GROMACS .gro file of C-alpha atoms in nm:
model
  246
    1UNK     CA    1  -5.964  -0.001  -2.177
    2UNK     CA    2  -5.946  -0.369  -2.268
    3UNK     CA    3  -6.170  -0.458  -2.566
    4UNK     CA    4  -6.144  -0.830  -2.481
    5UNK     CA    5  -6.307  -0.793  -2.135
    6UNK     CA    6  -6.675  -0.712  -2.072
    7UNK     CA    7  -6.729  -0.346  -1.997
    8UNK     CA    8  -6.918  -0.423  -1.674
    9UNK     CA    9  -6.619  -0.615  -1.537
   10UNK     CA   10  -6.388  -0.328  -1.624
   11UNK     CA   11  -6.625  -0.087  -1.451
   12UNK     CA   12  -6.627  -0.312  -1.143
   13UNK     CA   13  -6.245  -0.306  -1.147
   14UNK     CA   14  -6.255   0.074  -1.161
   15UNK     CA   15  -6.491   0.095  -0.864
   16UNK     CA   16  -6.272  -0.142  -0.666
   17UNK     CA   17  -5.964   0.068  -0.739
   18UNK     CA   18  -6.159   0.383  -0.649
   19UNK     CA   19  -6.241   0.241  -0.305
   20UNK     CA   20  -5.867   0.189  -0.253
   21UNK     CA   21  -5.793   0.549  -0.356
   22UNK     CA   22  -5.646   0.447  -0.691
   23UNK     CA   23  -5.753   0.667  -0.982
   24UNK     CA   24  -5.497   0.528  -1.222
   25UNK     CA   25  -5.193   0.685  -1.387
   26UNK     CA   26  -5.176   0.999  -1.594
   27UNK     CA   27  -5.152   0.933  -1.968
   28UNK     CA   28  -4.940   1.238  -2.053
   29UNK     CA   29  -4.733   1.246  -1.733
   30UNK     CA   30  -4.568   0.909  -1.736
   31UNK     CA   31  -4.531   0.746  -1.395
   32UNK     CA   32  -4.746   1.008  -1.214
   33UNK     CA   33  -5.060   0.893  -1.041
   34UNK     CA   34  -5.379   1.096  -1.074
   35UNK     CA   35  -5.421   1.100  -0.695
   36UNK     CA   36  -5.080   1.264  -0.650
   37UNK     CA   37  -5.175   1.535  -0.903
   38UNK     CA   38  -5.500   1.606  -0.719
   39UNK     CA   39  -5.333   1.609  -0.377
   40UNK     CA   40  -5.063   1.845  -0.501
   41UNK     CA   41  -5.278   2.105  -0.678
   42UNK     CA   42  -5.616   2.092  -0.499
   43UNK     CA   43  -5.494   2.299  -0.197
   44UNK     CA   44  -5.403   2.589  -0.428
   45UNK     CA   45  -5.756   2.599  -0.569
   46UNK     CA   46  -5.918   2.558  -0.228
   47UNK     CA   47  -5.709   2.846  -0.091
   48UNK     CA   48  -5.775   3.086  -0.378
   49UNK     CA   49  -6.143   3.019  -0.438
   50UNK     CA   50  -6.218   2.955  -0.069
   51UNK     CA   51  -6.066   3.290   0.029
   52UNK     CA   52  -6.264   3.471  -0.241
   53UNK     CA   53  -6.585   3.295  -0.133
   54UNK     CA   54  -6.538   3.409   0.227
   55UNK     CA   55  -6.464   3.768   0.119
   56UNK     CA   56  -6.753   3.793  -0.129
   57UNK     CA   57  -7.001   3.633   0.113
   58UNK     CA   58  -6.900   3.858   0.404
   59UNK     CA   59  -6.899   4.182   0.205
   60UNK     CA   60  -7.207   4.086   0.003
   61UNK     CA   61  -7.422   4.009   0.306
   62UNK     CA   62  -7.317   4.328   0.487
   63UNK     CA   63  -7.380   4.548   0.184
   64UNK     CA   64  -7.707   4.371   0.103
   65UNK     CA   65  -7.824   4.412   0.462
   66UNK     CA   66  -7.765   4.788   0.452
   67UNK     CA   67  -7.927   4.820   0.108
   68UNK     CA   68  -8.238   4.638   0.225
   69UNK     CA   69  -8.267   4.836   0.546
   70UNK     CA   70  -8.219   5.174   0.376
   71UNK     CA   71  -8.413   5.074   0.064
   72UNK     CA   72  -8.487   5.345  -0.189
   73UNK     CA   73  -8.181   5.554  -0.097
   74UNK     CA   74  -7.914   5.658  -0.347
   75UNK     CA   75  -7.688   5.397  -0.188
   76UNK     CA   76  -7.943   5.125  -0.260
   77UNK     CA   77  -8.018   5.239  -0.615
   78UNK     CA   78  -7.651   5.272  -0.712
   79UNK     CA   79  -7.536   4.938  -0.574
   80UNK     CA   80  -7.842   4.755  -0.705
   81UNK     CA   81  -7.742   4.853  -1.058
   82UNK     CA   82  -7.376   4.764  -1.005
   83UNK     CA   83  -7.466   4.431  -0.843
   84UNK     CA   84  -7.702   4.343  -1.128
   85UNK     CA   85  -7.425   4.404  -1.382
   86UNK     CA   86  -7.164   4.206  -1.186
   87UNK     CA   87  -7.396   3.912  -1.128
   88UNK     CA   88  -7.459   3.887  -1.504
   89UNK     CA   89  -7.092   3.891  -1.611
   90UNK     CA   90  -6.896   3.563  -1.628
   91UNK     CA   91  -6.570   3.556  -1.431
   92UNK     CA   92  -6.353   3.522  -1.742
   93UNK     CA   93  -6.507   3.838  -1.894
   94UNK     CA   94  -6.429   4.029  -1.573
   95UNK     CA   95  -6.077   3.887  -1.582
   96UNK     CA   96  -6.020   3.998  -1.941
   97UNK     CA   97  -6.156   4.347  -1.868
   98UNK     CA   98  -5.923   4.383  -1.567
   99UNK     CA   99  -5.621   4.269  -1.768
  100UNK     CA  100  -5.698   4.489  -2.071
  101UNK     CA  101  -5.805   4.804  -1.884
  102UNK     CA  102  -5.595   4.805  -1.568
  103UNK     CA  103  -5.303   4.594  -1.688
  104UNK     CA  104  -5.252   4.698  -2.052
  105UNK     CA  105  -5.416   5.040  -2.085
  106UNK     CA  106  -5.363   5.200  -1.742
  107UNK     CA  107  -5.062   4.980  -1.646
  108UNK     CA  108  -5.158   4.972  -1.280
  109UNK     CA  109  -4.990   4.632  -1.244
  110UNK     CA  110  -4.743   4.416  -1.434
  111UNK     CA  111  -4.931   4.127  -1.593
  112UNK     CA  112  -4.619   3.911  -1.615
  113UNK     CA  113  -4.542   3.957  -1.246
  114UNK     CA  114  -4.868   3.799  -1.128
  115UNK     CA  115  -4.859   3.480  -1.335
  116UNK     CA  116  -4.809   3.163  -1.134
  117UNK     CA  117  -4.870   3.066  -0.775
  118UNK     CA  118  -4.559   3.190  -0.597
  119UNK     CA  119  -4.226   3.356  -0.672
  120UNK     CA  120  -3.999   3.068  -0.789
  121UNK     CA  121  -3.691   3.241  -0.644
  122UNK     CA  122  -3.827   3.213  -0.288
  123UNK     CA  123  -3.750   2.894  -0.097
  124UNK     CA  124  -4.071   2.726   0.026
  125UNK     CA  125  -4.091   2.777   0.403
  126UNK     CA  126  -4.332   2.893   0.671
  127UNK     CA  127  -4.209   3.250   0.650
  128UNK     CA  128  -4.362   3.593   0.594
  129UNK     CA  129  -4.176   3.626   0.264
  130UNK     CA  130  -4.316   3.301   0.124
  131UNK     CA  131  -4.669   3.360   0.254
  132UNK     CA  132  -4.662   3.716   0.121
  133UNK     CA  133  -4.561   3.590  -0.222
  134UNK     CA  134  -4.850   3.341  -0.224
  135UNK     CA  135  -5.095   3.618  -0.135
  136UNK     CA  136  -4.946   3.850  -0.398
  137UNK     CA  137  -4.986   3.596  -0.678
  138UNK     CA  138  -5.339   3.505  -0.563
  139UNK     CA  139  -5.456   3.868  -0.556
  140UNK     CA  140  -5.579   3.889  -0.914
  141UNK     CA  141  -5.767   3.553  -0.924
  142UNK     CA  142  -5.924   3.628  -0.584
  143UNK     CA  143  -6.029   3.976  -0.701
  144UNK     CA  144  -6.193   3.831  -1.011
  145UNK     CA  145  -6.375   3.560  -0.817
  146UNK     CA  146  -6.497   3.818  -0.563
  147UNK     CA  147  -6.626   4.056  -0.832
  148UNK     CA  148  -6.800   3.776  -1.021
  149UNK     CA  149  -6.987   3.645  -0.716
  150UNK     CA  150  -7.041   3.940  -0.482
  151UNK     CA  151  -7.330   4.081  -0.687
  152UNK     CA  152  -7.534   3.765  -0.634
  153UNK     CA  153  -7.474   3.771  -0.257
  154UNK     CA  154  -7.568   4.141  -0.238
  155UNK     CA  155  -7.897   4.097  -0.424
  156UNK     CA  156  -7.986   3.780  -0.234
  157UNK     CA  157  -7.920   3.942   0.103
  158UNK     CA  158  -8.116   4.252   0.004
  159UNK     CA  159  -8.415   4.038  -0.094
  160UNK     CA  160  -8.393   3.837   0.228
  161UNK     CA  161  -8.366   4.157   0.433
  162UNK     CA  162  -8.676   4.306   0.271
  163UNK     CA  163  -8.868   3.989   0.354
  164UNK     CA  164  -8.750   4.000   0.715
  165UNK     CA  165  -8.847   4.365   0.758
  166UNK     CA  166  -9.211   4.272   0.720
  167UNK     CA  167  -9.209   4.035   1.018
  168UNK     CA  168  -9.398   4.123   1.335
  169UNK     CA  169  -9.099   4.087   1.567
  170UNK     CA  170  -8.924   4.373   1.384
  171UNK     CA  171  -9.222   4.602   1.452
  172UNK     CA  172  -9.223   4.492   1.817
  173UNK     CA  173  -8.850   4.561   1.847
  174UNK     CA  174  -8.897   4.912   1.708
  175UNK     CA  175  -9.195   4.970   1.938
  176UNK     CA  176  -8.983   4.872   2.238
  177UNK     CA  177  -8.743   5.151   2.147
  178UNK     CA  178  -8.440   4.928   2.088
  179UNK     CA  179  -8.135   5.093   1.930
  180UNK     CA  180  -8.127   5.084   1.550
  181UNK     CA  181  -7.790   4.907   1.549
  182UNK     CA  182  -7.926   4.626   1.766
  183UNK     CA  183  -8.235   4.585   1.550
  184UNK     CA  184  -8.025   4.577   1.234
  185UNK     CA  185  -7.773   4.325   1.367
  186UNK     CA  186  -7.960   4.101   1.613
  187UNK     CA  187  -8.311   4.099   1.468
  188UNK     CA  188  -8.282   4.165   1.095
  189UNK     CA  189  -7.933   4.051   1.006
  190UNK     CA  190  -7.935   3.714   1.180
  191UNK     CA  191  -8.273   3.608   1.043
  192UNK     CA  192  -8.208   3.740   0.690
  193UNK     CA  193  -7.878   3.553   0.681
  194UNK     CA  194  -8.027   3.206   0.738
  195UNK     CA  195  -8.135   3.136   0.375
  196UNK     CA  196  -7.794   3.249   0.250
  197UNK     CA  197  -7.613   3.002   0.476
  198UNK     CA  198  -7.776   2.722   0.279
  199UNK     CA  199  -7.662   2.876  -0.049
  200UNK     CA  200  -7.311   2.916   0.091
  201UNK     CA  201  -7.294   2.545   0.172
  202UNK     CA  202  -7.409   2.460  -0.182
  203UNK     CA  203  -7.153   2.702  -0.330
  204UNK     CA  204  -6.871   2.517  -0.156
  205UNK     CA  205  -6.962   2.210  -0.361
  206UNK     CA  206  -6.894   2.402  -0.683
  207UNK     CA  207  -6.573   2.560  -0.556
  208UNK     CA  208  -6.350   2.370  -0.803
  209UNK     CA  209  -6.562   2.359  -1.117
  210UNK     CA  210  -6.544   2.730  -1.205
  211UNK     CA  211  -6.167   2.778  -1.192
  212UNK     CA  212  -6.048   2.640  -1.525
  213UNK     CA  213  -6.034   2.959  -1.735
  214UNK     CA  214  -5.914   3.196  -1.461
  215UNK     CA  215  -5.637   2.963  -1.345
  216UNK     CA  216  -5.519   2.914  -1.701
  217UNK     CA  217  -5.539   3.289  -1.764
  218UNK     CA  218  -5.299   3.361  -1.475
  219UNK     CA  219  -5.109   3.029  -1.490
  220UNK     CA  220  -5.223   2.964  -1.134
  221UNK     CA  221  -5.114   2.613  -1.027
  222UNK     CA  222  -5.455   2.486  -0.920
  223UNK     CA  223  -5.675   2.194  -1.013
  224UNK     CA  224  -5.860   2.399  -1.276
  225UNK     CA  225  -5.545   2.464  -1.477
  226UNK     CA  226  -5.450   2.096  -1.453
  227UNK     CA  227  -5.793   2.008  -1.589
  228UNK     CA  228  -5.730   2.243  -1.883
  229UNK     CA  229  -5.392   2.075  -1.945
  230UNK     CA  230  -5.551   1.731  -1.925
  231UNK     CA  231  -5.825   1.828  -2.173
  232UNK     CA  232  -5.569   1.976  -2.413
  233UNK     CA  233  -5.357   1.661  -2.397
  234UNK     CA  234  -5.651   1.416  -2.395
  235UNK     CA  235  -5.534   1.281  -2.061
  236UNK     CA  236  -5.856   1.096  -1.987
  237UNK     CA  237  -5.752   0.940  -1.656
  238UNK     CA  238  -5.657   1.280  -1.511
  239UNK     CA  239  -5.976   1.436  -1.647
  240UNK     CA  240  -6.178   1.157  -1.490
  241UNK     CA  241  -6.014   1.202  -1.151
  242UNK     CA  242  -6.062   1.580  -1.146
  243UNK     CA  243  -6.424   1.547  -1.261
  244UNK     CA  244  -6.479   1.309  -0.971
  245UNK     CA  245  -6.346   1.571  -0.729
  246UNK     CA  246  -6.573   1.835  -0.881
   0.00000   0.00000   0.00000
């Protein structure tokens, strides 16, 4: 910021640099460009949250489809309650509950062993050992993201399925004597899934913004944790670049 130059000219300079892919230099990481930070850590976030989004969407739509088709059953009533609770809990609350209950109380996993993005003793390479380590360290964040989002997908798919069941072509398909599996998959599932595809595309746009607390909680080397570091250190140029990505 230059107090001697008009703010509009400085903003024009910023837009010109932005068109060239220049987001400036980090304030707290001397000599490191903001673009290099984003390029380095964004793939970690895209992998972790993208994988969880695929898992939660796939499982949520399948479960919601079955709940809507067999509505009123014990299966529907039980999972409707569970889904309602999960959809109302923030991801960081789910993360804390998992750490306290399963990590501290029951000791099902070692909390210290799942902090970070990969085992630092393994040499980076396209090998099963390195890939396995990445998946191991991403397990807890992915699990939390899946649990925090799957309830919404289940309830949305159930609602869409119930709406589809009232259509005339479903009654015609049943009258023709088509197998139940074909009706459920080809007639109900495909049509009920269409509104959720739009929501999935919108969810991809928010894939980065909800990772700050979880990545910091598990020291996962993604863009969310770097945003937390930038906020803590008042690194405004890095914050600005990450906000732009979000």
